[in-house]
Amino acid sequence: MRYVDIDDVRLHVRTDGDPARPCIVLSNSLGTDLSMWDPQAAVLARDYFVLRYDTRGHGLSRRGRIPVTLERLGRDVVGLLDALGIPRAHFCGISMGGMTGQWLGIHAPRRLDRLVLANTAARIGTHEGWTARAAQVRDGGMDGVADGAAARWFTPAFLAREPHVVARMIARLREQDAEGYAACCDALAEADLRSAIGTIAVPTLIIAGAVDPVTTVADAGWMRDRIPGACLAALAASHISSIEAAPQFTGALAAFLAG
């Protein structure tokens, strides 16, 4: 277990693999923690230095004192790289982590080698929807969100096939700090990169879930059409494709990183 202090926050970090190898940063989705990347980290650590972290307000990371914004989430990644002495890295983020990746591609491209944006969009949901969800968890805790999460995250077939995996994910969601989760909802309410995404010049892979109801294949195609040279892989999965279609996700990610 390792912690890194950045500005106003202490972030929980895990590293795997040889630090002399190229670094890949993995950024989690809303309501999860770095353990969601276990299937990918085990494979990637053979060839890369794998850096995982709990996004502020999630898992074992503190939420900090200042308001959470997408810029703040992006600067946390830059701060991690600085603290660990890593000048450049590959980056893979899913959902909220994918928005962090877009911010980095726009504002900190010199820190990136390759960029993977999974199950995300340049604008996720609506201001009203995120504000309502933030109010819900501040008023009633995480149970209300957790009760409906499985159906948003996974297909019915996966829910039936892997009930223990799903139960573990939902249990971790219930344990999340409600204010940390709500603060990230506030950030997503304001986050809109549609006017800037075309400036990303980093080699980019977009991964979509073919039946993702949250960030759709159409959202992924919209980004692909605007990021110069971007490519798109659609997997047979819903929103958390890195878990539901783990072998296919890892294969697509590893092939892209290898060039």
Short mmCIF file of C-alpha atoms in Angstrom, two decimals:
data_model
loop_
_atom_site.label_atom_id
_atom_site.label_comp_id
_atom_site.label_asym_id
_atom_site.label_seq_id
_atom_site.Cartn_x
_atom_site.Cartn_y
_atom_site.Cartn_z
CA MET A 1 0.00 0.00 0.00
CA ARG A 2 1.37 3.40 -0.98
CA TYR A 3 0.19 6.99 -0.68
CA VAL A 4 1.29 10.08 -2.59
CA ASP A 5 0.58 13.62 -1.37
CA ILE A 6 -0.43 16.07 -4.11
CA ASP A 7 -1.50 19.61 -3.32
CA ASP A 8 -4.50 19.23 -0.99
CA VAL A 9 -4.97 15.47 -1.18
CA ARG A 10 -3.40 12.12 -0.34
CA LEU A 11 -3.93 9.59 -3.13
CA HIS A 12 -3.80 5.83 -2.78
CA VAL A 13 -1.51 4.33 -5.41
CA ARG A 14 -0.46 0.83 -6.46
CA THR A 15 2.35 -0.02 -8.84
CA ASP A 16 3.15 -3.31 -10.57
CA GLY A 17 5.98 -4.30 -12.88
CA ASP A 18 9.45 -2.98 -13.57
CA PRO A 19 9.83 0.81 -13.08
CA ALA A 20 12.40 0.83 -15.89
CA ARG A 21 9.74 -0.12 -18.41
CA PRO A 22 7.27 2.30 -20.07
CA CYS A 23 4.54 3.42 -17.67
CA ILE A 24 0.80 2.89 -18.16
CA VAL A 25 -1.57 4.82 -15.87
CA LEU A 26 -5.00 3.28 -15.20
CA SER A 27 -7.82 5.57 -14.00
CA ASN A 28 -11.00 4.17 -12.46
CA SER A 29 -14.66 4.91 -13.10
CA LEU A 30 -17.06 6.72 -10.78
CA GLY A 31 -17.90 4.66 -7.70
CA THR A 32 -15.05 2.16 -8.08
CA ASP A 33 -11.43 1.90 -6.99
CA LEU A 34 -8.12 0.77 -8.43
CA SER A 35 -9.00 -2.90 -7.89
CA MET A 36 -11.28 -2.69 -10.93
CA TRP A 37 -8.09 -2.93 -13.03
CA ASP A 38 -6.89 -6.24 -11.55
CA PRO A 39 -7.51 -8.20 -14.80
CA GLN A 40 -5.52 -5.69 -16.87
CA ALA A 41 -2.71 -5.04 -14.36
CA ALA A 42 -1.82 -8.71 -14.09
CA VAL A 43 -1.19 -8.89 -17.85
CA LEU A 44 0.26 -5.43 -18.49
CA ALA A 45 2.83 -5.73 -15.70
CA ARG A 46 4.76 -8.21 -17.86
CA ASP A 47 5.73 -5.42 -20.27
CA TYR A 48 4.91 -2.14 -18.51
CA PHE A 49 5.24 -0.31 -15.22
CA VAL A 50 1.57 -0.22 -14.21
CA LEU A 51 0.47 2.76 -12.11
CA ARG A 52 -3.03 2.57 -10.62
CA TYR A 53 -4.58 5.08 -8.26
CA ASP A 54 -7.90 5.70 -6.52
CA THR A 55 -9.38 8.90 -7.92
CA ARG A 56 -9.73 11.52 -5.19
CA GLY A 57 -12.78 10.83 -3.04
CA HIS A 58 -12.71 7.14 -4.00
CA GLY A 59 -11.34 4.01 -2.39
CA LEU A 60 -8.53 4.87 0.02
CA SER A 61 -7.80 8.30 -1.50
CA ARG A 62 -8.87 11.41 0.37
CA ARG A 63 -11.28 13.81 -1.33
CA GLY A 64 -9.24 16.91 -0.50
CA ARG A 65 -10.36 20.33 0.64
CA ILE A 66 -10.98 22.16 -2.62
CA PRO A 67 -13.95 21.63 -4.96
CA VAL A 68 -13.46 18.75 -7.39
CA THR A 69 -13.37 19.67 -11.08
CA LEU A 70 -12.28 17.76 -14.17
CA GLU A 71 -9.20 19.98 -14.31
CA ARG A 72 -8.38 19.01 -10.73
CA LEU A 73 -8.70 15.30 -11.61
CA GLY A 74 -6.38 15.80 -14.56
CA ARG A 75 -3.84 17.72 -12.51
CA ASP A 76 -3.86 14.90 -9.95
CA VAL A 77 -2.48 12.60 -12.67
CA VAL A 78 0.20 15.13 -13.63
CA GLY A 79 1.06 15.44 -9.95
CA LEU A 80 1.39 11.67 -9.61
CA LEU A 81 3.74 11.50 -12.58
CA ASP A 82 5.79 14.36 -11.15
CA ALA A 83 5.96 12.78 -7.70
CA LEU A 84 7.12 9.45 -9.12
CA GLY A 85 9.59 11.00 -11.55
CA ILE A 86 7.80 9.78 -14.67
CA PRO A 87 8.14 12.27 -17.55
CA ARG A 88 5.72 10.53 -19.95
CA ALA A 89 3.23 7.67 -19.75
CA HIS A 90 0.50 5.86 -21.56
CA PHE A 91 -2.94 6.51 -20.04
CA CYS A 92 -6.10 4.42 -19.97
CA GLY A 93 -9.22 5.71 -18.23
CA ILE A 94 -12.74 4.34 -18.14
CA SER A 95 -15.92 6.43 -17.83
CA MET A 96 -14.97 9.27 -15.44
CA GLY A 97 -11.36 8.18 -15.88
CA GLY A 98 -11.85 8.52 -19.62
CA MET A 99 -12.89 12.14 -19.17
CA THR A 100 -9.72 12.65 -17.14
CA GLY A 101 -7.82 11.17 -20.07
CA GLN A 102 -9.47 13.58 -22.50
CA TRP A 103 -8.48 16.51 -20.30
CA LEU A 104 -4.89 15.28 -20.28
CA GLY A 105 -4.91 14.84 -24.05
CA ILE A 106 -6.09 18.44 -24.45
CA HIS A 107 -4.09 20.17 -21.72
CA ALA A 108 -1.05 17.96 -20.98
CA PRO A 109 -0.23 16.10 -24.21
CA ARG A 110 3.51 16.31 -23.59
CA ARG A 111 3.04 13.93 -20.64
CA LEU A 112 1.33 11.27 -22.77
CA ASP A 113 2.57 8.68 -25.23
CA ARG A 114 -0.69 6.87 -26.07
CA LEU A 115 -4.23 7.50 -24.82
CA VAL A 116 -7.05 5.00 -24.31
CA LEU A 117 -10.57 6.32 -23.64
CA ALA A 118 -12.94 3.57 -22.53
CA ASN A 119 -16.72 3.74 -22.07
CA THR A 120 -16.69 7.51 -21.95
CA ALA A 121 -17.85 10.59 -23.83
CA ALA A 122 -16.87 14.20 -24.29
CA ARG A 123 -20.02 15.03 -22.31
CA ILE A 124 -21.48 12.35 -20.02
CA GLY A 125 -25.11 12.82 -18.99
CA THR A 126 -26.57 16.19 -18.10
CA HIS A 127 -25.91 18.90 -15.54
CA GLU A 128 -29.31 18.27 -13.99
CA GLY A 129 -28.79 14.52 -13.78
CA TRP A 130 -25.42 14.76 -12.04
CA THR A 131 -26.64 17.46 -9.67
CA ALA A 132 -29.59 15.29 -8.72
CA ARG A 133 -27.34 12.28 -8.10
CA ALA A 134 -24.98 14.33 -5.95
CA ALA A 135 -27.93 15.50 -3.87
CA GLN A 136 -29.24 11.94 -3.60
CA VAL A 137 -26.04 10.55 -2.08
CA ARG A 138 -25.51 13.56 0.16
CA ASP A 139 -29.02 13.12 1.54
CA GLY A 140 -29.28 9.33 1.67
CA GLY A 141 -25.83 7.82 1.35
CA MET A 142 -24.63 5.34 -1.26
CA ASP A 143 -27.33 2.67 -1.01
CA GLY A 144 -29.74 4.33 -3.42
CA VAL A 145 -27.09 4.57 -6.14
CA ALA A 146 -25.72 1.10 -5.43
CA ASP A 147 -29.14 -0.53 -5.71
CA GLY A 148 -29.39 0.27 -9.42
CA ALA A 149 -25.73 0.22 -10.43
CA ALA A 150 -25.43 -3.41 -11.54
CA ALA A 151 -27.99 -2.95 -14.31
CA ARG A 152 -26.12 0.15 -15.57
CA TRP A 153 -22.69 -1.46 -15.39
CA PHE A 154 -23.26 -4.98 -16.78
CA THR A 155 -25.46 -6.92 -19.18
CA PRO A 156 -28.08 -9.37 -17.85
CA ALA A 157 -25.98 -12.24 -19.18
CA PHE A 158 -22.94 -11.12 -17.16
CA LEU A 159 -25.04 -10.58 -14.04
CA ALA A 160 -26.20 -14.19 -14.30
CA ARG A 161 -22.78 -15.58 -15.23
CA GLU A 162 -20.60 -13.76 -12.69
CA PRO A 163 -22.76 -12.92 -9.64
CA HIS A 164 -19.78 -12.93 -7.26
CA VAL A 165 -17.85 -10.40 -9.36
CA VAL A 166 -20.90 -8.15 -9.51
CA ALA A 167 -21.57 -8.50 -5.77
CA ARG A 168 -17.98 -7.49 -4.99
CA MET A 169 -18.21 -4.41 -7.21
CA ILE A 170 -21.52 -3.31 -5.68
CA ALA A 171 -20.22 -3.89 -2.15
CA ARG A 172 -17.28 -1.57 -2.87
CA LEU A 173 -19.67 1.02 -4.30
CA ARG A 174 -21.71 0.96 -1.08
CA GLU A 175 -18.52 1.53 0.90
CA GLN A 176 -17.49 4.63 -1.06
CA ASP A 177 -17.39 7.95 0.75
CA ALA A 178 -20.69 9.64 -0.13
CA GLU A 179 -19.23 13.14 -0.17
CA GLY A 180 -16.28 12.03 -2.31
CA TYR A 181 -18.68 10.43 -4.79
CA ALA A 182 -20.94 13.49 -4.78
CA ALA A 183 -17.95 15.80 -5.34
CA CYS A 184 -17.05 13.85 -8.47
CA CYS A 185 -20.68 14.06 -9.61
CA ASP A 186 -20.32 17.84 -9.25
CA ALA A 187 -17.24 17.69 -11.46
CA LEU A 188 -19.05 15.64 -14.11
CA ALA A 189 -21.99 18.05 -14.03
CA GLU A 190 -19.68 20.80 -15.31
CA ALA A 191 -17.39 18.72 -17.52
CA ASP A 192 -17.97 19.30 -21.24
CA LEU A 193 -15.07 18.77 -23.64
CA ARG A 194 -17.02 18.73 -26.89
CA SER A 195 -15.57 21.98 -28.16
CA ALA A 196 -11.95 21.01 -27.39
CA ILE A 197 -11.67 17.30 -28.09
CA GLY A 198 -10.57 17.88 -31.67
CA THR A 199 -7.29 19.33 -30.40
CA ILE A 200 -6.11 15.97 -29.03
CA ALA A 201 -3.05 15.00 -31.05
CA VAL A 202 -1.94 11.99 -29.00
CA PRO A 203 -2.44 8.56 -30.64
CA THR A 204 -5.84 7.53 -29.28
CA LEU A 205 -7.85 4.31 -28.97
CA ILE A 206 -11.52 4.54 -28.01
CA ILE A 207 -13.13 1.46 -26.47
CA ALA A 208 -16.92 1.20 -26.31
CA GLY A 209 -19.39 -1.31 -24.92
CA ALA A 210 -21.73 -2.40 -27.69
CA VAL A 211 -24.74 -2.27 -25.33
CA ASP A 212 -23.53 0.45 -22.95
CA PRO A 213 -26.57 2.58 -21.99
CA VAL A 214 -24.47 5.25 -20.27
CA THR A 215 -21.80 6.12 -22.84
CA THR A 216 -22.94 4.66 -26.12
CA VAL A 217 -21.19 3.46 -29.25
CA ALA A 218 -22.55 6.60 -30.88
CA ASP A 219 -20.73 8.69 -28.24
CA ALA A 220 -17.54 6.77 -29.00
CA GLY A 221 -17.98 7.26 -32.74
CA TRP A 222 -18.48 10.98 -32.23
CA MET A 223 -15.14 11.19 -30.44
CA ARG A 224 -13.38 9.02 -33.01
CA ASP A 225 -14.57 11.29 -35.81
CA ARG A 226 -13.12 14.37 -34.08
CA ILE A 227 -9.83 13.12 -32.62
CA PRO A 228 -7.35 13.01 -35.50
CA GLY A 229 -6.31 9.45 -36.27
CA ALA A 230 -8.32 7.88 -33.45
CA CYS A 231 -9.50 4.29 -33.78
CA LEU A 232 -12.49 2.58 -32.18
CA ALA A 233 -13.01 -0.90 -30.75
CA ALA A 234 -16.53 -1.97 -29.73
CA LEU A 235 -16.70 -4.88 -27.29
CA ALA A 236 -19.59 -7.17 -26.38
CA ALA A 237 -20.22 -5.54 -23.01
CA SER A 238 -22.07 -2.83 -21.14
CA HIS A 239 -20.53 0.09 -19.23
CA ILE A 240 -17.69 -1.59 -17.30
CA SER A 241 -16.25 -3.36 -20.32
CA SER A 242 -12.83 -3.79 -18.68
CA ILE A 243 -14.44 -6.34 -16.37
CA GLU A 244 -17.28 -7.77 -18.44
CA ALA A 245 -15.08 -8.32 -21.51
CA ALA A 246 -11.73 -8.38 -19.69
CA PRO A 247 -9.74 -10.57 -22.13
CA GLN A 248 -10.91 -8.61 -25.16
CA PHE A 249 -10.37 -5.27 -23.42
CA THR A 250 -6.87 -6.21 -22.32
CA GLY A 251 -6.02 -7.55 -25.76
CA ALA A 252 -7.15 -4.38 -27.50
CA LEU A 253 -5.30 -2.22 -24.98
CA ALA A 254 -2.06 -4.21 -25.20
CA ALA A 255 -2.11 -4.30 -29.00
CA PHE A 256 -2.62 -0.54 -29.18
CA LEU A 257 0.15 0.21 -26.69
CA ALA A 258 2.51 -2.01 -28.65
CA GLY A 259 1.82 0.07 -31.74
#
